[in-house]
Amino acid sequence: TVGTSLDSILNADTGAGVLCLIGNYGGDRMNFEMAASMAEDDGIRSELVLGTDDVASATEEEKDKRRGVAGLLFAYKCAGAAAEEGRDLAEVARIARKAVDRTRTIGFALAPCLMPGRDAPAFEVAPGTVEFGMGIHGEPGLWRKPFSSAEALAEEMVDKLLAEKVSETSSRVALLVNSLGASPYEELFILHRSVRAHLADHGIEIARVMVGPFVTSMEMAG
C-alpha cells in the first residue's frame, strides 16, 4: 500500500535520501511513486529504480515493460556497495540502473505455490510439466510441455539470455541460479552444472556464482 511504502521511505531515510529499488509491477510502482511524492513534501529526497530483468515478460523492443525478478539481487548488491562507500543518492541510483541494464534473467515453474488463506493454488502446473518463462506470481510463460532434462532446459535458458543485447558486452558474467522456494539445492546444483557447461561452450567466463533461494514465491517450485 501507499502507507507501507511511505513508512519504508521514512524509516530508511538518514538524511542522504532514499533509493526505492523495486520490481516493475504496476501496483508497486504506483504505490512507491505516490509515497515518494508524499515524502518529498516532508523534505525527503528519493530515487525510483525499476528492475526489468525478466526477458520472458516482454520483447527486447519493450524491455521497459519487463518484470523484475531474481535479477534485482544484482542491483541491490551494487547499489548497497555504492551506498556503503558513501556515494550520493544520484550516484547510487545511477549504479543501480546500470546493474539493471546489464542483467537478464529467465525463469521456469515446475509447481505452483499455495497462498496463505487459499484452498487451492491460484494457477496450476501439472506434475511432470515445466512452464518456461512463467512469472513469479504465475504470469503466463512462453511455453508449457513435459519436463525433459536439466541439460535441455539449461541450454534453452542460456541461448535465450545470450540472444539479448546489453549496453556493454563482456565475456565475464555473474551467474545466479535461483530457487523460487521449493526447489532443493541438489536440483539447483544439477541445473548449475548444465548452465556452466553451456556458458563455457560459448566462451563465457563465470566470475561469481550464487546458488540458492534468493528471490522466492512461497514454496513455488522452479
Coordinates of C-alpha atoms in Angstrom, one line a residue:
T1 CA 0.0 0.0 0.0
V2 CA 1.0 3.7 -0.2
G3 CA 1.1 3.9 3.6
T4 CA 3.5 0.9 3.8
S5 CA 5.7 2.3 1.0
L6 CA 5.8 5.7 2.7
D7 CA 6.7 4.2 6.1
S8 CA 9.5 2.3 4.3
I9 CA 10.9 5.6 2.9
L10 CA 10.6 7.4 6.2
N11 CA 12.3 4.6 8.2
A12 CA 15.1 4.2 5.7
D13 CA 16.0 7.9 5.5
T14 CA 19.1 9.0 7.4
G15 CA 19.3 12.5 5.7
A16 CA 21.0 11.5 2.5
G17 CA 17.9 10.5 0.6
V18 CA 16.3 7.1 -0.2
L19 CA 16.7 4.7 -3.1
C20 CA 13.5 2.9 -3.9
L21 CA 14.6 -0.2 -5.9
I22 CA 11.6 -2.4 -6.8
G23 CA 10.3 -4.8 -9.4
N24 CA 8.5 -3.3 -12.4
Y25 CA 4.9 -4.2 -11.3
G26 CA 2.0 -1.7 -11.7
G27 CA 0.9 -1.7 -8.1
D28 CA 4.3 -1.5 -6.6
R29 CA 5.3 1.3 -9.0
M30 CA 2.1 3.3 -8.3
N31 CA 2.4 3.0 -4.5
F32 CA 6.1 4.0 -4.4
E33 CA 5.6 6.9 -6.8
M34 CA 2.9 8.3 -4.6
A35 CA 4.8 7.6 -1.4
A36 CA 7.9 9.3 -2.9
S37 CA 5.8 12.4 -3.7
M38 CA 4.5 12.5 -0.2
A39 CA 7.9 12.0 1.3
E40 CA 9.2 14.9 -0.8
D41 CA 6.7 17.1 0.9
D42 CA 8.4 16.3 4.1
G43 CA 11.8 17.2 2.6
I44 CA 13.0 13.6 1.9
R45 CA 14.6 13.1 -1.5
S46 CA 14.2 9.7 -3.2
E47 CA 15.1 8.0 -6.5
L48 CA 12.9 5.2 -8.0
V49 CA 14.7 2.5 -9.9
L50 CA 12.8 -0.4 -11.5
G51 CA 14.0 -3.9 -12.1
T52 CA 13.3 -5.1 -15.6
D53 CA 15.4 -8.3 -15.9
D54 CA 12.8 -10.9 -17.0
V55 CA 13.3 -11.5 -20.7
A56 CA 10.1 -13.6 -20.9
S57 CA 7.8 -10.8 -19.9
A58 CA 8.2 -8.5 -22.9
T59 CA 10.1 -8.2 -26.1
E60 CA 13.5 -6.6 -26.3
E61 CA 12.0 -3.6 -28.0
E62 CA 9.7 -3.1 -25.0
K63 CA 12.1 -4.0 -22.2
D64 CA 10.9 -1.1 -20.1
K65 CA 7.7 -3.2 -19.6
R66 CA 9.5 -6.2 -18.3
R67 CA 9.1 -7.6 -14.8
G68 CA 11.9 -7.5 -12.2
V69 CA 12.5 -10.9 -10.6
A70 CA 15.7 -12.5 -9.4
G71 CA 17.9 -10.1 -11.3
L72 CA 17.1 -7.4 -8.7
L73 CA 19.6 -9.1 -6.4
F74 CA 22.5 -7.8 -8.5
A75 CA 21.0 -4.2 -8.4
Y76 CA 20.6 -4.4 -4.7
K77 CA 24.2 -5.6 -4.2
C78 CA 25.7 -3.0 -6.5
A79 CA 23.6 -0.1 -5.0
G80 CA 24.3 -1.3 -1.5
A81 CA 28.0 -1.4 -2.1
A82 CA 27.9 2.1 -3.6
A83 CA 26.0 3.5 -0.6
E84 CA 28.4 1.9 1.8
E85 CA 31.2 3.7 0.1
G86 CA 29.4 7.0 0.8
R87 CA 28.4 7.9 -2.7
D88 CA 25.4 10.3 -3.0
L89 CA 21.9 9.3 -3.9
A90 CA 22.2 10.2 -7.6
E91 CA 25.3 8.1 -8.0
V92 CA 23.8 5.1 -6.1
A93 CA 20.7 5.3 -8.4
R94 CA 22.9 5.5 -11.5
I95 CA 24.8 2.4 -10.4
A96 CA 21.6 0.6 -9.7
R97 CA 20.2 1.4 -13.1
K98 CA 23.5 0.3 -14.8
A99 CA 23.2 -3.0 -12.9
V100 CA 19.6 -3.4 -14.1
D101 CA 20.5 -2.6 -17.6
R102 CA 23.2 -5.3 -17.7
T103 CA 21.1 -8.0 -16.1
R104 CA 19.0 -10.6 -17.8
T105 CA 17.0 -13.5 -16.3
I106 CA 14.7 -16.3 -17.4
G107 CA 12.7 -18.5 -15.1
F108 CA 10.6 -21.6 -15.2
A109 CA 8.0 -23.3 -12.9
L110 CA 7.5 -26.9 -12.0
A111 CA 4.7 -26.5 -9.5
P112 CA 2.7 -23.5 -8.1
C113 CA 2.6 -22.1 -4.6
L114 CA -0.3 -22.0 -2.3
M115 CA -1.0 -18.6 -0.9
P116 CA -2.0 -18.4 2.8
G117 CA -5.8 -18.5 3.3
R118 CA -6.5 -20.1 -0.1
D119 CA -7.9 -23.6 -0.5
A120 CA -6.1 -24.1 -3.9
P121 CA -3.3 -22.6 -5.9
A122 CA -4.1 -19.5 -7.9
F123 CA -2.7 -21.3 -11.0
E124 CA -1.7 -24.9 -12.0
V125 CA 1.3 -26.6 -13.4
A126 CA 0.6 -30.3 -13.9
P127 CA 3.0 -32.8 -12.4
G128 CA 5.9 -33.6 -14.7
T129 CA 5.3 -30.4 -16.7
V130 CA 7.5 -27.3 -16.9
E131 CA 6.3 -23.8 -17.8
F132 CA 9.2 -21.9 -19.4
G133 CA 9.2 -18.1 -18.7
M134 CA 6.4 -18.2 -16.0
G135 CA 6.4 -15.1 -13.8
I136 CA 6.9 -15.2 -10.0
H137 CA 3.2 -14.6 -9.5
G138 CA 2.1 -17.1 -12.0
E139 CA 2.1 -14.9 -15.1
P140 CA 2.0 -16.9 -18.3
G141 CA 5.2 -18.1 -19.7
L142 CA 6.5 -18.8 -23.2
W143 CA 5.6 -22.5 -23.4
R144 CA 4.4 -25.4 -21.3
K145 CA 5.4 -29.1 -22.0
P146 CA 6.6 -32.2 -20.3
F147 CA 9.9 -31.9 -18.5
S148 CA 12.8 -33.5 -20.4
S149 CA 16.1 -32.9 -18.7
A150 CA 18.1 -30.2 -16.9
E151 CA 20.6 -30.2 -19.8
A152 CA 17.9 -29.3 -22.4
L153 CA 16.4 -26.7 -20.1
A154 CA 19.7 -25.1 -19.3
E155 CA 20.7 -24.9 -23.0
E156 CA 17.4 -23.2 -23.9
M157 CA 17.7 -20.8 -21.0
V158 CA 21.3 -19.8 -21.8
D159 CA 20.6 -19.4 -25.5
K160 CA 17.6 -17.1 -24.7
L161 CA 19.8 -15.0 -22.4
L162 CA 22.8 -14.7 -24.7
A163 CA 20.5 -13.6 -27.6
E164 CA 19.7 -10.5 -25.6
K165 CA 21.8 -7.3 -26.2
V166 CA 23.3 -5.3 -23.3
S167 CA 24.8 -1.9 -23.4
E168 CA 28.3 -3.2 -22.6
T169 CA 29.2 -6.8 -23.6
S170 CA 31.7 -8.9 -21.7
S171 CA 32.9 -12.5 -21.7
R172 CA 32.8 -12.5 -17.9
V173 CA 29.5 -12.8 -16.0
A174 CA 28.0 -13.3 -12.6
L175 CA 25.7 -16.3 -12.5
L176 CA 22.6 -16.7 -10.3
V177 CA 20.7 -20.0 -10.1
N178 CA 17.7 -19.1 -8.0
S179 CA 15.2 -21.3 -6.3
L180 CA 11.6 -20.0 -6.2
G181 CA 11.2 -21.7 -2.8
A182 CA 10.6 -25.4 -3.1
S183 CA 13.4 -26.4 -5.5
P184 CA 16.2 -28.0 -3.3
Y185 CA 19.9 -27.3 -3.5
E186 CA 20.5 -30.7 -5.2
E187 CA 18.3 -29.7 -8.1
L188 CA 19.8 -26.2 -8.3
F189 CA 23.4 -27.6 -8.5
I190 CA 22.4 -30.1 -11.2
L191 CA 21.0 -27.2 -13.2
H192 CA 24.1 -25.0 -12.4
R193 CA 26.4 -27.7 -13.8
S194 CA 24.5 -27.7 -17.1
V195 CA 24.3 -24.0 -17.3
R196 CA 28.0 -23.6 -16.5
A197 CA 28.9 -26.1 -19.2
H198 CA 26.8 -24.4 -21.8
L199 CA 28.2 -21.0 -20.9
A200 CA 31.7 -22.4 -21.4
D201 CA 30.8 -23.7 -24.8
H202 CA 30.1 -20.0 -25.7
G203 CA 33.4 -18.8 -24.3
I204 CA 31.8 -17.2 -21.2
E205 CA 33.9 -17.0 -18.0
I206 CA 31.9 -17.1 -14.7
A207 CA 33.4 -14.5 -12.3
R208 CA 31.0 -15.3 -9.5
V209 CA 28.3 -17.9 -8.8
M210 CA 25.3 -17.7 -6.4
V211 CA 23.1 -20.7 -6.0
G212 CA 20.1 -20.7 -3.6
P213 CA 16.7 -19.4 -2.7
F214 CA 17.4 -15.6 -3.0
V215 CA 14.1 -14.5 -4.6
T216 CA 11.2 -16.8 -3.7
S217 CA 7.5 -17.1 -4.2
M218 CA 6.4 -19.0 -1.1
E219 CA 7.0 -22.7 -1.8
M220 CA 6.8 -22.4 -5.6
A221 CA 9.0 -25.0 -7.4
G222 CA 11.2 -23.6 -10.2

